[in-house]
């Protein structure tokens, strides 16, 4: 996976914005102001994604390229090495999972403003 594929997939989701709240190299993707994905745009060696706590543990046990979120709450975040022996579709599914976790917790009135047909 490359940075453009990652960025385009994140931005294809309803209501997603990209920001640089930490520094000029860490791009953060948010839905309704809530973070669901981030990466370093200069290195693009790994991405961090929100994850269901039980699934996060399962993925860490199953894949050597998945570890607890770097500088994040390790219960709810995974960091994935993107250059590992991992199918891009698998990573795209994890991005979808991360987005959906955040989206599902938004208030209904906010969700309604983000949903497009």
PDB file of C-alpha atoms in Angstrom:
ATOM      1  CA  UNK A   1       0.000   0.000   0.000  1.00  0.00           C
ATOM      2  CA  UNK A   2       1.192   3.512  -0.690  1.00  0.00           C
ATOM      3  CA  UNK A   3       0.320   6.810   0.970  1.00  0.00           C
ATOM      4  CA  UNK A   4      -2.020   7.921  -1.828  1.00  0.00           C
ATOM      5  CA  UNK A   5      -4.071   4.707  -1.697  1.00  0.00           C
ATOM      6  CA  UNK A   6      -4.311   5.051   2.085  1.00  0.00           C
ATOM      7  CA  UNK A   7      -5.267   8.738   1.895  1.00  0.00           C
ATOM      8  CA  UNK A   8      -7.822   8.228  -0.899  1.00  0.00           C
ATOM      9  CA  UNK A   9      -9.489   5.353   0.921  1.00  0.00           C
ATOM     10  CA  UNK A  10      -9.802   7.363   4.125  1.00  0.00           C
ATOM     11  CA  UNK A  11     -11.165  10.403   2.283  1.00  0.00           C
ATOM     12  CA  UNK A  12     -13.722   8.274   0.415  1.00  0.00           C
ATOM     13  CA  UNK A  13     -15.685   7.855   3.642  1.00  0.00           C
ATOM     14  CA  UNK A  14     -18.604  10.151   4.517  1.00  0.00           C
ATOM     15  CA  UNK A  15     -17.669  13.259   6.491  1.00  0.00           C
ATOM     16  CA  UNK A  16     -13.915  12.627   6.641  1.00  0.00           C
ATOM     17  CA  UNK A  17     -11.435  15.457   7.005  1.00  0.00           C
ATOM     18  CA  UNK A  18      -7.654  15.398   7.046  1.00  0.00           C
ATOM     19  CA  UNK A  19      -5.653  17.499   9.480  1.00  0.00           C
ATOM     20  CA  UNK A  20      -2.160  17.971  10.877  1.00  0.00           C
ATOM     21  CA  UNK A  21      -2.886  18.643  14.577  1.00  0.00           C
ATOM     22  CA  UNK A  22       0.390  17.269  15.968  1.00  0.00           C
ATOM     23  CA  UNK A  23       3.077  18.356  13.505  1.00  0.00           C
ATOM     24  CA  UNK A  24       3.581  18.862   9.773  1.00  0.00           C
ATOM     25  CA  UNK A  25       4.299  15.201   9.006  1.00  0.00           C
ATOM     26  CA  UNK A  26       1.553  13.339  10.895  1.00  0.00           C
ATOM     27  CA  UNK A  27      -1.662  13.307   8.889  1.00  0.00           C
ATOM     28  CA  UNK A  28      -4.796  12.540  10.889  1.00  0.00           C
ATOM     29  CA  UNK A  29      -8.121  11.474   9.410  1.00  0.00           C
ATOM     30  CA  UNK A  30     -11.246  12.341  11.367  1.00  0.00           C
ATOM     31  CA  UNK A  31     -14.976  11.900  11.054  1.00  0.00           C
ATOM     32  CA  UNK A  32     -16.987  14.636  12.780  1.00  0.00           C
ATOM     33  CA  UNK A  33     -13.828  15.718  14.595  1.00  0.00           C
ATOM     34  CA  UNK A  34     -13.051  12.217  15.925  1.00  0.00           C
ATOM     35  CA  UNK A  35      -9.799  10.563  14.896  1.00  0.00           C
ATOM     36  CA  UNK A  36      -9.873   7.140  13.212  1.00  0.00           C
ATOM     37  CA  UNK A  37      -6.566   6.913  11.306  1.00  0.00           C
ATOM     38  CA  UNK A  38      -3.137   8.526  11.220  1.00  0.00           C
ATOM     39  CA  UNK A  39       0.281   8.106   9.661  1.00  0.00           C
ATOM     40  CA  UNK A  40       3.560   9.859   8.990  1.00  0.00           C
ATOM     41  CA  UNK A  41       3.449  11.214   5.439  1.00  0.00           C
ATOM     42  CA  UNK A  42       7.233  11.421   5.061  1.00  0.00           C
ATOM     43  CA  UNK A  43       8.052   7.860   6.107  1.00  0.00           C
ATOM     44  CA  UNK A  44       4.753   6.001   5.562  1.00  0.00           C
ATOM     45  CA  UNK A  45       6.053   2.900   7.249  1.00  0.00           C
ATOM     46  CA  UNK A  46       3.014   2.320   9.448  1.00  0.00           C
ATOM     47  CA  UNK A  47      -0.542   3.451  10.036  1.00  0.00           C
ATOM     48  CA  UNK A  48      -2.471   3.645  13.281  1.00  0.00           C
ATOM     49  CA  UNK A  49      -6.128   2.667  13.338  1.00  0.00           C
ATOM     50  CA  UNK A  50      -8.809   2.521  15.990  1.00  0.00           C
ATOM     51  CA  UNK A  51      -9.886  -1.053  16.700  1.00  0.00           C
ATOM     52  CA  UNK A  52     -12.340  -2.963  18.840  1.00  0.00           C
ATOM     53  CA  UNK A  53     -10.304  -4.048  21.912  1.00  0.00           C
ATOM     54  CA  UNK A  54     -10.913  -7.781  21.459  1.00  0.00           C
ATOM     55  CA  UNK A  55     -10.210  -7.652  17.734  1.00  0.00           C
ATOM     56  CA  UNK A  56      -7.077  -5.559  18.415  1.00  0.00           C
ATOM     57  CA  UNK A  57      -5.650  -8.341  20.577  1.00  0.00           C
ATOM     58  CA  UNK A  58      -6.563 -11.008  18.026  1.00  0.00           C
ATOM     59  CA  UNK A  59      -4.835  -9.104  15.222  1.00  0.00           C
ATOM     60  CA  UNK A  60      -1.690  -8.594  17.309  1.00  0.00           C
ATOM     61  CA  UNK A  61      -1.528 -12.328  18.026  1.00  0.00           C
ATOM     62  CA  UNK A  62      -2.160 -13.283  14.409  1.00  0.00           C
ATOM     63  CA  UNK A  63       0.112 -10.787  12.610  1.00  0.00           C
ATOM     64  CA  UNK A  64       3.679  -9.783  13.471  1.00  0.00           C
ATOM     65  CA  UNK A  65       3.136  -6.477  11.648  1.00  0.00           C
ATOM     66  CA  UNK A  66       0.376  -5.401  14.077  1.00  0.00           C
ATOM     67  CA  UNK A  67       1.199  -3.968  17.491  1.00  0.00           C
ATOM     68  CA  UNK A  68      -0.391  -1.729  20.094  1.00  0.00           C
ATOM     69  CA  UNK A  69      -0.922   1.837  18.931  1.00  0.00           C
ATOM     70  CA  UNK A  70       2.252   3.923  18.925  1.00  0.00           C
ATOM     71  CA  UNK A  71       1.752   6.852  21.349  1.00  0.00           C
ATOM     72  CA  UNK A  72      -1.959   5.915  21.547  1.00  0.00           C
ATOM     73  CA  UNK A  73      -4.231   3.983  23.890  1.00  0.00           C
ATOM     74  CA  UNK A  74      -3.093   0.453  23.148  1.00  0.00           C
ATOM     75  CA  UNK A  75      -6.429  -0.984  24.194  1.00  0.00           C
ATOM     76  CA  UNK A  76      -8.231   0.814  21.356  1.00  0.00           C
ATOM     77  CA  UNK A  77      -5.528   1.439  18.751  1.00  0.00           C
ATOM     78  CA  UNK A  78      -3.283  -0.729  16.577  1.00  0.00           C
ATOM     79  CA  UNK A  79      -0.256   0.338  14.583  1.00  0.00           C
ATOM     80  CA  UNK A  80       0.254  -1.692  11.406  1.00  0.00           C
ATOM     81  CA  UNK A  81       3.473  -1.876   9.394  1.00  0.00           C
ATOM     82  CA  UNK A  82       2.331  -1.203   5.836  1.00  0.00           C
ATOM     83  CA  UNK A  83       5.381  -2.708   4.140  1.00  0.00           C
ATOM     84  CA  UNK A  84       4.889  -6.084   5.795  1.00  0.00           C
ATOM     85  CA  UNK A  85       3.644  -9.179   4.042  1.00  0.00           C
ATOM     86  CA  UNK A  86       0.020  -8.070   4.246  1.00  0.00           C
ATOM     87  CA  UNK A  87      -2.603  -7.800   1.539  1.00  0.00           C
ATOM     88  CA  UNK A  88      -3.773  -4.238   0.859  1.00  0.00           C
ATOM     89  CA  UNK A  89      -7.402  -5.409   0.994  1.00  0.00           C
ATOM     90  CA  UNK A  90      -6.889  -6.557   4.571  1.00  0.00           C
ATOM     91  CA  UNK A  91      -5.558  -3.140   5.560  1.00  0.00           C
ATOM     92  CA  UNK A  92      -8.428  -1.426   3.719  1.00  0.00           C
ATOM     93  CA  UNK A  93     -10.881  -3.564   5.721  1.00  0.00           C
ATOM     94  CA  UNK A  94      -9.182  -2.474   8.950  1.00  0.00           C
ATOM     95  CA  UNK A  95      -9.486   1.178   7.879  1.00  0.00           C
ATOM     96  CA  UNK A  96     -13.195   0.560   7.271  1.00  0.00           C
ATOM     97  CA  UNK A  97     -13.510  -1.035  10.719  1.00  0.00           C
ATOM     98  CA  UNK A  98     -11.769   1.932  12.341  1.00  0.00           C
ATOM     99  CA  UNK A  99     -14.001   4.452  10.574  1.00  0.00           C
ATOM    100  CA  UNK A 100     -17.144   2.481  11.424  1.00  0.00           C
ATOM    101  CA  UNK A 101     -16.228   2.267  15.130  1.00  0.00           C
ATOM    102  CA  UNK A 102     -15.949   6.044  15.323  1.00  0.00           C
ATOM    103  CA  UNK A 103     -18.972   6.710  13.103  1.00  0.00           C
ATOM    104  CA  UNK A 104     -21.212   4.367  15.118  1.00  0.00           C
ATOM    105  CA  UNK A 105     -20.491   6.291  18.343  1.00  0.00           C
ATOM    106  CA  UNK A 106     -21.488   9.652  16.873  1.00  0.00           C
ATOM    107  CA  UNK A 107     -24.826  11.146  17.914  1.00  0.00           C
ATOM    108  CA  UNK A 108     -27.661  10.370  15.495  1.00  0.00           C
ATOM    109  CA  UNK A 109     -28.083  14.019  14.539  1.00  0.00           C
ATOM    110  CA  UNK A 110     -24.402  14.178  13.526  1.00  0.00           C
ATOM    111  CA  UNK A 111     -24.590  10.891  11.612  1.00  0.00           C
ATOM    112  CA  UNK A 112     -27.639  12.152   9.726  1.00  0.00           C
ATOM    113  CA  UNK A 113     -25.686  15.169   8.462  1.00  0.00           C
ATOM    114  CA  UNK A 114     -22.852  12.927   7.204  1.00  0.00           C
ATOM    115  CA  UNK A 115     -24.838  10.262   5.386  1.00  0.00           C
ATOM    116  CA  UNK A 116     -25.099  10.827   1.653  1.00  0.00           C
ATOM    117  CA  UNK A 117     -26.887   8.687  -0.895  1.00  0.00           C
TER     118      UNK A 117
END
